[in-house]
PDB file of C-alpha atoms and ligand atoms in Angstrom:
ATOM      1  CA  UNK A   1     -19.054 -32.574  18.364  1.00 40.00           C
ATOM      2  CA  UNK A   2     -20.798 -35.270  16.268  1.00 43.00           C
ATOM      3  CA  UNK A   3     -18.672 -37.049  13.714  1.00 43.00           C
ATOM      4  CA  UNK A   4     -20.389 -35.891  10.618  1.00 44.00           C
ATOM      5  CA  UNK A   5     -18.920 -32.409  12.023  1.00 43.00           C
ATOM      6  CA  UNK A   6     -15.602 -33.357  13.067  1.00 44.00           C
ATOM      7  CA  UNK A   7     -14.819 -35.150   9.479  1.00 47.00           C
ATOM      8  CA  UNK A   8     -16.290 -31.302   7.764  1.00 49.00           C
ATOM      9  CA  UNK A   9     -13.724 -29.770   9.694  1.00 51.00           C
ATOM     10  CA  UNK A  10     -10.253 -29.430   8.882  1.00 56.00           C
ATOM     11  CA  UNK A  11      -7.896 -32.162  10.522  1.00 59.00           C
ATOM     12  CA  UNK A  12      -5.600 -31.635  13.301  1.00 63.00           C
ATOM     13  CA  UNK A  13      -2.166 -31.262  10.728  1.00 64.00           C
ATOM     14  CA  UNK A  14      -4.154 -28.916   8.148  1.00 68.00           C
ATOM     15  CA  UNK A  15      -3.268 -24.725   7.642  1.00 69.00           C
ATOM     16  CA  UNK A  16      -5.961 -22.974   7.088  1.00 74.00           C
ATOM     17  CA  UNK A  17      -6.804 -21.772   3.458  1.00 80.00           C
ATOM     18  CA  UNK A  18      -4.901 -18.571   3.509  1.00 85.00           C
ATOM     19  CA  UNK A  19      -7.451 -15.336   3.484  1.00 95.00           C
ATOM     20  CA  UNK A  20      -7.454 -13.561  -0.024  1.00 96.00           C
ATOM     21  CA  UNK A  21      -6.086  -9.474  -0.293  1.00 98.00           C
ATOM     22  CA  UNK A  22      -5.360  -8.284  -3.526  1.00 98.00           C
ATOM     23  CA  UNK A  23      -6.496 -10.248  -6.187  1.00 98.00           C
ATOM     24  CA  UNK A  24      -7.288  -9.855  -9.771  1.00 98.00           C
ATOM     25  CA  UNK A  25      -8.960 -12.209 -12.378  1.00 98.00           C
ATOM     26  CA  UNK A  26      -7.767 -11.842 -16.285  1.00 98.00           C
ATOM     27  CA  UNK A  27      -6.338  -8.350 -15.775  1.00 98.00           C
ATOM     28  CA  UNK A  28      -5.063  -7.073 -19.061  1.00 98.00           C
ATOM     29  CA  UNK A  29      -2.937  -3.885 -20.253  1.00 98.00           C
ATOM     30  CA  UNK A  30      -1.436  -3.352 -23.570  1.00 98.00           C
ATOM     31  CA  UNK A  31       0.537  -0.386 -23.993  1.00 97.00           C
ATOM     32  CA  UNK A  32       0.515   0.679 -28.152  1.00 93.00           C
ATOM     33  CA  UNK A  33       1.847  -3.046 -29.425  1.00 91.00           C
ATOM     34  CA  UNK A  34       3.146  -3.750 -25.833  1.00 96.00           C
ATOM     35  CA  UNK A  35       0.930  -6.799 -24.252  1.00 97.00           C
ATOM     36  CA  UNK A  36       2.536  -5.823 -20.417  1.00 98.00           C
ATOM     37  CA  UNK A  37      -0.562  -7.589 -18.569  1.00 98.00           C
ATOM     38  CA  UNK A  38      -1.663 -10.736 -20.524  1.00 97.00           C
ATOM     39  CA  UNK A  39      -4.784 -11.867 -18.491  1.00 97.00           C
ATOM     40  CA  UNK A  40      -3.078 -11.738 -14.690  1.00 98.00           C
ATOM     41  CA  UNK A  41      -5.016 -14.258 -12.730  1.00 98.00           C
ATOM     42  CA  UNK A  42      -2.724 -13.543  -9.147  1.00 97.00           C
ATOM     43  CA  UNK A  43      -3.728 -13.621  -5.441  1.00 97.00           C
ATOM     44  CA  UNK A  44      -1.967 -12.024  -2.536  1.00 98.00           C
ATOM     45  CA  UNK A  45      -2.723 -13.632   0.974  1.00 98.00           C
ATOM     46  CA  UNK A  46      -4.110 -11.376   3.624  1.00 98.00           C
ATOM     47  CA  UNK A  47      -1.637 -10.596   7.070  1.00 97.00           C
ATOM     48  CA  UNK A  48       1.296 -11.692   4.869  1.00 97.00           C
ATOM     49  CA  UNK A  49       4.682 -10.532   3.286  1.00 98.00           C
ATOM     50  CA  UNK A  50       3.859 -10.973  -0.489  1.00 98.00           C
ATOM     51  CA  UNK A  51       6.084 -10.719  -3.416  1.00 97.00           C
ATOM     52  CA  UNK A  52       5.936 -10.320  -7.117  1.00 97.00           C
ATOM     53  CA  UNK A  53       9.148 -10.910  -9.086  1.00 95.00           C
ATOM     54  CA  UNK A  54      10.312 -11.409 -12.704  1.00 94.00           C
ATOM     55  CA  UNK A  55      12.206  -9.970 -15.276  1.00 93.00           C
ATOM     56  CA  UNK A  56      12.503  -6.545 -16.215  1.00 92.00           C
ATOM     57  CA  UNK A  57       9.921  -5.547 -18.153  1.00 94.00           C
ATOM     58  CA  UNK A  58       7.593  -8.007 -17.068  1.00 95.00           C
ATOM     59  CA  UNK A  59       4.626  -6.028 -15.894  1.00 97.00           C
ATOM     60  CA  UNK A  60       4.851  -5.593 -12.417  1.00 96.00           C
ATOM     61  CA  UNK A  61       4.643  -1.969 -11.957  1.00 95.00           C
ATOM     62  CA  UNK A  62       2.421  -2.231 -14.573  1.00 97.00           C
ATOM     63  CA  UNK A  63       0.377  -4.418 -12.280  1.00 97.00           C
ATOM     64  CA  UNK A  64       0.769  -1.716  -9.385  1.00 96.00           C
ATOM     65  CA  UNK A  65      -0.577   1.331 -11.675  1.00 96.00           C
ATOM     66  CA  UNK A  66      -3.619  -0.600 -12.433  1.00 97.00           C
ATOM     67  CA  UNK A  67      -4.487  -2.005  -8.764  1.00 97.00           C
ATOM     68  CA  UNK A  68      -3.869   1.299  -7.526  1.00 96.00           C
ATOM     69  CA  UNK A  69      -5.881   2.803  -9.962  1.00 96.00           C
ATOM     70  CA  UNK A  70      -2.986   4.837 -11.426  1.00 94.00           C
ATOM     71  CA  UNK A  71      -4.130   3.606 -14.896  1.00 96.00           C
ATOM     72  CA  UNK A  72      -7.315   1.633 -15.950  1.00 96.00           C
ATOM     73  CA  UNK A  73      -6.444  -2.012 -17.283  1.00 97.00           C
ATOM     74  CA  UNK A  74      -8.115  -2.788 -20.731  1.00 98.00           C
ATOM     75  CA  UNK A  75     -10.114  -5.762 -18.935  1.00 98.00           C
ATOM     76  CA  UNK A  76     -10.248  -7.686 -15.865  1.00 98.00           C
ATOM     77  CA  UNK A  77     -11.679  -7.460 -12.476  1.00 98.00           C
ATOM     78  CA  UNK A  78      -9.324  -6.139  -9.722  1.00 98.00           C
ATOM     79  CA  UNK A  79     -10.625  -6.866  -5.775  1.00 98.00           C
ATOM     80  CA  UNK A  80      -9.269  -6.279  -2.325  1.00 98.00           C
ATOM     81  CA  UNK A  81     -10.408  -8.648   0.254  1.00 97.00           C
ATOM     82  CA  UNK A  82     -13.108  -9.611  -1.448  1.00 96.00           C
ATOM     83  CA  UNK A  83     -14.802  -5.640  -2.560  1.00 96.00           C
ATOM     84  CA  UNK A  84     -14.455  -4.755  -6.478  1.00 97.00           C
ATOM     85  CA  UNK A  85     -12.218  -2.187  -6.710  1.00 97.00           C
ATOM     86  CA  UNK A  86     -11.838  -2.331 -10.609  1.00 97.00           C
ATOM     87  CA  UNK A  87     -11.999   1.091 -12.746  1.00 95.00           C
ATOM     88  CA  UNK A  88     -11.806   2.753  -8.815  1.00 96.00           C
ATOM     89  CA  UNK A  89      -9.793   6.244  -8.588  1.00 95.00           C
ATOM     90  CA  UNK A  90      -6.283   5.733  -6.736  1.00 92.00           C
ATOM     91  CA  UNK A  91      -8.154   8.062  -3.511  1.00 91.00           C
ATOM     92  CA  UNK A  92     -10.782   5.521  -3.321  1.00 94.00           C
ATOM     93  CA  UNK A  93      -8.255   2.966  -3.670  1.00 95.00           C
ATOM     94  CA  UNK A  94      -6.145   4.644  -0.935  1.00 93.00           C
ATOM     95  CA  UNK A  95      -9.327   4.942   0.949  1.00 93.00           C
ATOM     96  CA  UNK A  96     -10.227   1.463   0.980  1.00 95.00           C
ATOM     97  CA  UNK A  97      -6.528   0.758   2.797  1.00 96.00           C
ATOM     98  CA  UNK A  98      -4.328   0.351  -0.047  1.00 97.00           C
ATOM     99  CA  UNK A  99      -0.943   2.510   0.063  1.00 94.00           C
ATOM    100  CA  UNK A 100       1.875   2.537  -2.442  1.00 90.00           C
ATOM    101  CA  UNK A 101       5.470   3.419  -2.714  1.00 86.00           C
ATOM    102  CA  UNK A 102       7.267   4.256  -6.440  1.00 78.00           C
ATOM    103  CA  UNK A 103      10.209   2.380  -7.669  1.00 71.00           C
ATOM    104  CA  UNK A 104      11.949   5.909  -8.794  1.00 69.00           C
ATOM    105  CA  UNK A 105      10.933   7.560  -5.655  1.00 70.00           C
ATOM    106  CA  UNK A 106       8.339  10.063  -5.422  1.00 81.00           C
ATOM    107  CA  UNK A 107       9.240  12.991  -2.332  1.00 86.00           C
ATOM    108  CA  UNK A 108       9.464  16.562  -2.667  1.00 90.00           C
ATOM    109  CA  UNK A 109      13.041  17.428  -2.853  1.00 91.00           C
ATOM    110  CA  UNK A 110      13.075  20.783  -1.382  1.00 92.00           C
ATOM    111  CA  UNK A 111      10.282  20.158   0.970  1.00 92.00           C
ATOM    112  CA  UNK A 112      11.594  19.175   4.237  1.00 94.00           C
ATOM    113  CA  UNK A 113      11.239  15.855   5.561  1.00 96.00           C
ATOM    114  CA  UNK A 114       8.895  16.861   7.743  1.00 95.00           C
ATOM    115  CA  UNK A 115       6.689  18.575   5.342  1.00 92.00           C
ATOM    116  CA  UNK A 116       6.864  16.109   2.963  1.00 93.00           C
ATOM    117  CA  UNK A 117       4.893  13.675   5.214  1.00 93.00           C
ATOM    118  CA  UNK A 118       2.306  16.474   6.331  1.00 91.00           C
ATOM    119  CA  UNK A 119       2.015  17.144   2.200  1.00 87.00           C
ATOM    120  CA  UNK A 120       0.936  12.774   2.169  1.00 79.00           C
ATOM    121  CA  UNK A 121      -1.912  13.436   3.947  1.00 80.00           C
ATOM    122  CA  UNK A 122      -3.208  16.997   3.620  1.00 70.00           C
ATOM    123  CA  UNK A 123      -5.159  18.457   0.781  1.00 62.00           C
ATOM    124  CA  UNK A 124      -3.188  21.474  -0.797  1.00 58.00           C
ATOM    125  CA  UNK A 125      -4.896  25.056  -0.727  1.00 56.00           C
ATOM    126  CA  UNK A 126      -7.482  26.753   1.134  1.00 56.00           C
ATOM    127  CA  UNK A 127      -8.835  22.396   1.958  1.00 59.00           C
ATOM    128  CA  UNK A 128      -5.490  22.320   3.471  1.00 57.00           C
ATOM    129  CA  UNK A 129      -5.692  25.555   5.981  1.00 59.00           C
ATOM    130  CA  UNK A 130      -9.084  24.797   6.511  1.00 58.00           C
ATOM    131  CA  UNK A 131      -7.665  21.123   7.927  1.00 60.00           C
ATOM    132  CA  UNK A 132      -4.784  22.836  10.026  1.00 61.00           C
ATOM    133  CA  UNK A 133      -6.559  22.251  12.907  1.00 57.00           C
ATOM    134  CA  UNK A 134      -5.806  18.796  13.377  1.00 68.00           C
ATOM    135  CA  UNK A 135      -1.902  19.554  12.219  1.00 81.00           C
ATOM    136  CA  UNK A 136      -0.267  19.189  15.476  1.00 84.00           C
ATOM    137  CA  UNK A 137      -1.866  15.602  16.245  1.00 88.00           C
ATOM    138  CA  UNK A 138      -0.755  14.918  12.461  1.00 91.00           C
ATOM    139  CA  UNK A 139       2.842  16.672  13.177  1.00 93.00           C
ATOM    140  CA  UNK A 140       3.029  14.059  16.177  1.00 94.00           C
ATOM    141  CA  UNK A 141       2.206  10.960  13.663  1.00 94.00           C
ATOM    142  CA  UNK A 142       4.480  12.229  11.244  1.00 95.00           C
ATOM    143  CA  UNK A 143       7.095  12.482  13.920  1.00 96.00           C
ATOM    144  CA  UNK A 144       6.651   9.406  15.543  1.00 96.00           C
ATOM    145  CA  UNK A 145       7.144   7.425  12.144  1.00 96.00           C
ATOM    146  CA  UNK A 146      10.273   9.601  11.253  1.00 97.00           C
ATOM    147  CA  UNK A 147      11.605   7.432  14.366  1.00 97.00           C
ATOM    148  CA  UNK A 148      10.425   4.514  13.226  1.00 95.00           C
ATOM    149  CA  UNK A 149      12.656   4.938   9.804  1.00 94.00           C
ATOM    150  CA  UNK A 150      15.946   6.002  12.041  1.00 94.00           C
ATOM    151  CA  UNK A 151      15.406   9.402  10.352  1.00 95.00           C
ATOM    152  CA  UNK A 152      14.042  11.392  12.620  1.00 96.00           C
ATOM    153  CA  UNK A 153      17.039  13.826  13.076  1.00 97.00           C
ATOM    154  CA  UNK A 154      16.728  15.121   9.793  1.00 96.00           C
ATOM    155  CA  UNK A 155      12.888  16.387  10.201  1.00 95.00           C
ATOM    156  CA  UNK A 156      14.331  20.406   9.273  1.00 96.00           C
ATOM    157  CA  UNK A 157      16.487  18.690   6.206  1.00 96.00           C
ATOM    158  CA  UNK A 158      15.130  19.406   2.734  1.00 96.00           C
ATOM    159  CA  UNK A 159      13.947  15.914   1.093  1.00 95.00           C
ATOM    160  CA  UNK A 160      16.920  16.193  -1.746  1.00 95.00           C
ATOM    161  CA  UNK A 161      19.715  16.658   1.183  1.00 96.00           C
ATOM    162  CA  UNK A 162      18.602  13.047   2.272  1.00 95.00           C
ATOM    163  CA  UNK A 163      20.567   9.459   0.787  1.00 92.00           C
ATOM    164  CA  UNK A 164      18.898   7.613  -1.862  1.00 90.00           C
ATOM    165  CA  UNK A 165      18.451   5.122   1.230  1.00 90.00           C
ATOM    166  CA  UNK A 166      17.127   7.660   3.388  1.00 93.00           C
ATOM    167  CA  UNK A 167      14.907   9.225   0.212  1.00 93.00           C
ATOM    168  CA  UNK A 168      13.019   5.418   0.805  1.00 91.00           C
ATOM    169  CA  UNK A 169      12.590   5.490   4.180  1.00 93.00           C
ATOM    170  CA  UNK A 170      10.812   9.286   3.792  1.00 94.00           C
ATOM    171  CA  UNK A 171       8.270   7.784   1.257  1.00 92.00           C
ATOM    172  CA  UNK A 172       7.576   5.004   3.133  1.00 93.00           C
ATOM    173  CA  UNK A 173       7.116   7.115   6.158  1.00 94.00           C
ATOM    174  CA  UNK A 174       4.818   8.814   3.433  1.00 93.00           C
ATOM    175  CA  UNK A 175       2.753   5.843   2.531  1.00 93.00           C
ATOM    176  CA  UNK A 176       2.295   4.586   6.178  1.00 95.00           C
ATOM    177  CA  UNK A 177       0.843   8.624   6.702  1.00 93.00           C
ATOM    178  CA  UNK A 178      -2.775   7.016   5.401  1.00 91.00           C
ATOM    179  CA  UNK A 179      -2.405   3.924   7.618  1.00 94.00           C
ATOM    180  CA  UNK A 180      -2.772   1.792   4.990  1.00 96.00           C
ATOM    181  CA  UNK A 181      -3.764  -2.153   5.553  1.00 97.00           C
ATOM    182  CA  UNK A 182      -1.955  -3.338   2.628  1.00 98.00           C
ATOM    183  CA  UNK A 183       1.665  -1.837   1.502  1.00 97.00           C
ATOM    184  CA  UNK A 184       2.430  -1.801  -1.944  1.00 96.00           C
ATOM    185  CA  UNK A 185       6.214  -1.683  -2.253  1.00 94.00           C
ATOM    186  CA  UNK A 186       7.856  -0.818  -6.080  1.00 91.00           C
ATOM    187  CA  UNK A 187      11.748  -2.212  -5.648  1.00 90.00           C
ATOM    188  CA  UNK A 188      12.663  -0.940  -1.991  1.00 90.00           C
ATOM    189  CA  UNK A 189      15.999  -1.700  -1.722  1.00 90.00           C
ATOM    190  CA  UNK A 190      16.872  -0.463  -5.463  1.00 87.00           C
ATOM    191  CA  UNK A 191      19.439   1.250  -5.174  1.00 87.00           C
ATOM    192  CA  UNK A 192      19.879   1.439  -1.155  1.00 89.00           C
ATOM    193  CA  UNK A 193      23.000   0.372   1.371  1.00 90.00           C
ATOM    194  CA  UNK A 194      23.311  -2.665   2.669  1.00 90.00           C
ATOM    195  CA  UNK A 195      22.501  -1.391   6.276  1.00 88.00           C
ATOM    196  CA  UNK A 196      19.548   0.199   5.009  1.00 90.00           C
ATOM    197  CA  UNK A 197      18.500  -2.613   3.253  1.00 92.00           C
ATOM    198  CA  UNK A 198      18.483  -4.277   6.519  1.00 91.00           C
ATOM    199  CA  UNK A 199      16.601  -1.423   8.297  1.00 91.00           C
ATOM    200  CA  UNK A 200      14.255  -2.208   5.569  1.00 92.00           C
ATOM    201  CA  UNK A 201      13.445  -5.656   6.113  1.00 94.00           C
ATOM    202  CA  UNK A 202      13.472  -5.142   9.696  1.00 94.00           C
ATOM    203  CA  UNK A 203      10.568  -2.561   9.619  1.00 95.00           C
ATOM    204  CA  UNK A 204       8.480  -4.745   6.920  1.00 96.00           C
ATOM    205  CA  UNK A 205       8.959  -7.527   9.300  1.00 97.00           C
ATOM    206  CA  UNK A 206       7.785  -5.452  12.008  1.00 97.00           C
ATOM    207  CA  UNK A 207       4.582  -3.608  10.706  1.00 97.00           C
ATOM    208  CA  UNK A 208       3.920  -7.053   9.203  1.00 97.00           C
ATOM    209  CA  UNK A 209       3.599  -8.316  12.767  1.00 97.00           C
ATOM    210  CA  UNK A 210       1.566  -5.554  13.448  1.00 96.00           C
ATOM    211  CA  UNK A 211      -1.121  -6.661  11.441  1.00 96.00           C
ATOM    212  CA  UNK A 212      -0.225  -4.829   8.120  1.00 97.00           C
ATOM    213  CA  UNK A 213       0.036  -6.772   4.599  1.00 98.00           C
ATOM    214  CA  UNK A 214       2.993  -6.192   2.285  1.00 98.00           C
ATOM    215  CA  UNK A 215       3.424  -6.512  -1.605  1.00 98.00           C
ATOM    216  CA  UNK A 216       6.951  -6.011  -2.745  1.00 97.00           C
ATOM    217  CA  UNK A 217       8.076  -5.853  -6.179  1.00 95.00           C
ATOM    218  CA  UNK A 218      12.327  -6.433  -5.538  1.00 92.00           C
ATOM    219  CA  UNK A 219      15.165  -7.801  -7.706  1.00 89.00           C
ATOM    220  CA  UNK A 220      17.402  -8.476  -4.671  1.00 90.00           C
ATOM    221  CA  UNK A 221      16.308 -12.331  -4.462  1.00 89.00           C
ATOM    222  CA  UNK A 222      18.097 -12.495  -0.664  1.00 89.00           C
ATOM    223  CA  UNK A 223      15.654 -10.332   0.451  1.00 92.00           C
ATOM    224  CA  UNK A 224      12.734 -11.528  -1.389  1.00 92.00           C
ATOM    225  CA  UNK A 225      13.650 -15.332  -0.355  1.00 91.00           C
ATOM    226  CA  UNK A 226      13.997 -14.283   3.163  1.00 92.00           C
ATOM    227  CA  UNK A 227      11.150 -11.912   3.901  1.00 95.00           C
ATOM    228  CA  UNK A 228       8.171 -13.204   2.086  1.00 96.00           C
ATOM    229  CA  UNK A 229       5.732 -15.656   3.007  1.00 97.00           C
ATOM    230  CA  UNK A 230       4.149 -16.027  -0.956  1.00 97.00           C
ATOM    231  CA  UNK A 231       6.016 -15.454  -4.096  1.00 96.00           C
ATOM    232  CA  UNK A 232       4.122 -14.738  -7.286  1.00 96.00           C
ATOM    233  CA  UNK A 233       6.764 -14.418 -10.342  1.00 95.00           C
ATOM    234  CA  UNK A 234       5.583 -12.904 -13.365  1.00 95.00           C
ATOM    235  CA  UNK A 235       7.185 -13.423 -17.014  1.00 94.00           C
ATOM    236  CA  UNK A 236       5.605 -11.834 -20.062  1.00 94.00           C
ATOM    237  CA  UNK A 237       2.179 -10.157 -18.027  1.00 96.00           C
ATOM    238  CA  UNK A 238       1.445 -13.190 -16.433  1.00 95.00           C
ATOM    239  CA  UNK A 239       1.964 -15.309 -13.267  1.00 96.00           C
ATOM    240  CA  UNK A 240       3.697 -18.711 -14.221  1.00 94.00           C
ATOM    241  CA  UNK A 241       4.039 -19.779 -10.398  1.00 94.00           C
ATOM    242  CA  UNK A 242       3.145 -19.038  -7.498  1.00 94.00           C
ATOM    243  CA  UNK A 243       4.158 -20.533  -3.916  1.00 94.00           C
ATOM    244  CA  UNK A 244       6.040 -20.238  -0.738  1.00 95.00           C
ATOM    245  CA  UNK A 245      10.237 -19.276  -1.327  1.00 93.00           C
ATOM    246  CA  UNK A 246      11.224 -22.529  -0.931  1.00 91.00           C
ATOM    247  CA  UNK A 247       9.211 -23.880  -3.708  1.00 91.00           C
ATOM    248  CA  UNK A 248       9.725 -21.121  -5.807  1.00 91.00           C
ATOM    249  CA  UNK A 249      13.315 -21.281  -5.783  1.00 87.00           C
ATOM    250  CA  UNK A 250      13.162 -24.598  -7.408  1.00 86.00           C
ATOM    251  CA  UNK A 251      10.686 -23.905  -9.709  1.00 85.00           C
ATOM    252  CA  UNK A 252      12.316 -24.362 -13.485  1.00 86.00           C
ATOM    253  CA  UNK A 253       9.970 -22.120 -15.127  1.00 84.00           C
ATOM    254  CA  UNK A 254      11.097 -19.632 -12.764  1.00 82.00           C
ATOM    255  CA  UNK A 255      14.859 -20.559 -13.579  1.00 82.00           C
ATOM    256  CA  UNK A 256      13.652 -20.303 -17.238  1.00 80.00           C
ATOM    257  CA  UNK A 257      12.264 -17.024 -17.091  1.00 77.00           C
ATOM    258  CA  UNK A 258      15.273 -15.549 -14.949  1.00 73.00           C
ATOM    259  CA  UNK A 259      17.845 -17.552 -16.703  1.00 60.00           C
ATOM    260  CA  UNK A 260      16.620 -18.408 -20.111  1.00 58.00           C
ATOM    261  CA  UNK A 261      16.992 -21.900 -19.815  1.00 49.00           C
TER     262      UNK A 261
HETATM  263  N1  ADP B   1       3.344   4.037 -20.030  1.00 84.73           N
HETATM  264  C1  ADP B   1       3.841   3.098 -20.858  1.00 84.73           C
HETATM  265  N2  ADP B   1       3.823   3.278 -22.188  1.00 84.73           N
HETATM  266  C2  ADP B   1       4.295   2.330 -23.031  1.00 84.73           C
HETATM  267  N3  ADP B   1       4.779   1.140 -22.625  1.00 84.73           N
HETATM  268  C3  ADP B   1       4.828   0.908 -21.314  1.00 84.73           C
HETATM  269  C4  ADP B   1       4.358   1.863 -20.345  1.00 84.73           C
HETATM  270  N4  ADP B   1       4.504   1.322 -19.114  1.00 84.73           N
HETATM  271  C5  ADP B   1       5.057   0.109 -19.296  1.00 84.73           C
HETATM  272  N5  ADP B   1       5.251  -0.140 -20.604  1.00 84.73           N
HETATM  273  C6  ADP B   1       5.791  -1.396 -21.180  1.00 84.73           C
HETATM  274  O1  ADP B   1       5.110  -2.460 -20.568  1.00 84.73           O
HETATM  275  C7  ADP B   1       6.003  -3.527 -20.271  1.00 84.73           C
HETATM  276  C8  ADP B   1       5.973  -3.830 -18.793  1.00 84.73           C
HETATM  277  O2  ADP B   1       6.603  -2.745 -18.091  1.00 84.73           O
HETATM  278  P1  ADP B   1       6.661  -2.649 -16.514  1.00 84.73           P
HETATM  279  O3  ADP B   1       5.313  -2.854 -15.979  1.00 84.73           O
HETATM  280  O4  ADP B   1       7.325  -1.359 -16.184  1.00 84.73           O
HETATM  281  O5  ADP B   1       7.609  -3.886 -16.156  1.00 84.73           O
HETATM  282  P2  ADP B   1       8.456  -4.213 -14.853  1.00 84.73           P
HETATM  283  O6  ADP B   1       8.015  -3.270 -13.757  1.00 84.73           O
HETATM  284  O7  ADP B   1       8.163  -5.649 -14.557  1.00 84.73           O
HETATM  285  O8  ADP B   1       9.892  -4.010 -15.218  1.00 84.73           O
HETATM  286  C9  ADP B   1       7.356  -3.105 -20.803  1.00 84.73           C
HETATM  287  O9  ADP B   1       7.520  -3.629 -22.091  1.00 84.73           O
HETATM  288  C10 ADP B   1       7.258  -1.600 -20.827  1.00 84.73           C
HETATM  289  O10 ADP B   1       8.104  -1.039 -21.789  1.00 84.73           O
HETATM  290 MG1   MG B   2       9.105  -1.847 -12.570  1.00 84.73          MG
END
């Protein structure tokens, strides 16, 4: 390698500039009078467990409807690994490899769990006989990530028989249906046990490893400080830091925001 080369390239002790997944420029969202997205300028890292905390209030689910094309922001530019996905419908969003879960839950509670996860993925209607061919290979997926969530016993249960807890693990189970790339996760442990919780962080930890990208919105800071690799914290709309745990922990707009100091 000639010098000239070896002094463009990063040194021996430098990390790599982290790879860019979601990330919007100026996104705004007002609501009536309600500013809830004040020109977000965020980026979540690619391969990584992100979060997105702040007060209640604060816009991120907000933030989720729009990236997920729930609702259309007012302005901005949204993109996912680099393609515009701005003003896209959630199925192209879905498409593209984004999945999401809801902070109040979404399952069908007198579905059974196992047809609740056969419901994520197949169209309703005549679409959906038409596609019962490929049901028992989708039965066997659905199956095999019942296990995964320690649920898999209660595949003949109806969805509302199920544990708040267990409610979370079914929609997740639901999400990870589409194989998503990047998980967009509204306040999992809300709500849940603390051995749940754990199961939880154990399976983000593990699908992370896998190769999978996480967002979590969560109020339970343990988990937040502990799991994620980049914290973005949002106060009014807007992102007033951004960083690894450790430095966000310190941060005193963050204790400002949380605290109102
Ligand atoms: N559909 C809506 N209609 C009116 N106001 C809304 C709507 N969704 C959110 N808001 C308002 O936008 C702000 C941000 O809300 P939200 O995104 O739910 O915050 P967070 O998830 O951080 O608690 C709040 O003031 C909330 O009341
Ligand atoms: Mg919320």
């Amino acid at each position: 390698m000639s010098e000239a080369g070896a002094e463009a390239g990063p040194g021996p002790g430098a990390r790599p500039e982290p790879e860019p997944s979601l990330a919007t420029v100026g996104l705004i969202k007002a609501f009536g009078g309600v500013t809830a997205l004040d020109s977000a300028t965020v980026t979540f890292h690619h391969g990584k467990v992100n979060a997105l905390i702040g007060p209640n209030g604060s816009g991120k689910t907000t933030f989720f409807n729009c990236v997920t094309g729930m609702i259309r922001a007012d302005a901005g530019r949204i993109t996912y690994r680099g393609r515009d996905i701005t003003g896209k419908p959630p199925h192209r969003i879905a498409r593209a490899g984004i999945g999401r879960s809801f902070q109040l839950c979404r399952v069908f509670p007198r579905m059974t769990v196992l047809d609740n996860l056969l419901a994520a993925v197949r169209p309703s209607g005549l679409a959906g006989q038409l596609a019962g061919a490929g049901k028992r290979e989708e039965t066997e997926r659905a199956r095999s990530w019942l296990a995964r969530m320690g649920i898999e016993h209660l595949e003949r249960a109806e969805a509302r028989q199920l544990s708040w807890g267990q409610q979370k693990l079914l929609e997740l189970a639901g999400v990870l249906m589409s194989e998503p790339e990047l998980v967009l996760l509204d306040e999992p442990a809300g709500g849940v046990n603390p051995a749940l919780i754990d199961r939880i962080c154990e399976l983000v930890r593990e699908l992370n490893a896998e190769g999978r990208t996480f967002l979590i919105v969560e109020h339970n800071m343990d988990l937040v400080m502990s799991l994620s690799d980049h914290v973005v914290v949002f106060d009014r709309g807007r992102p007033i830091a951004q960083g690894p745990p450790s430095v966000i922990q310190s941060d005193e707009r963050v204790l400002g925001a949380y605290l109102g100091v």
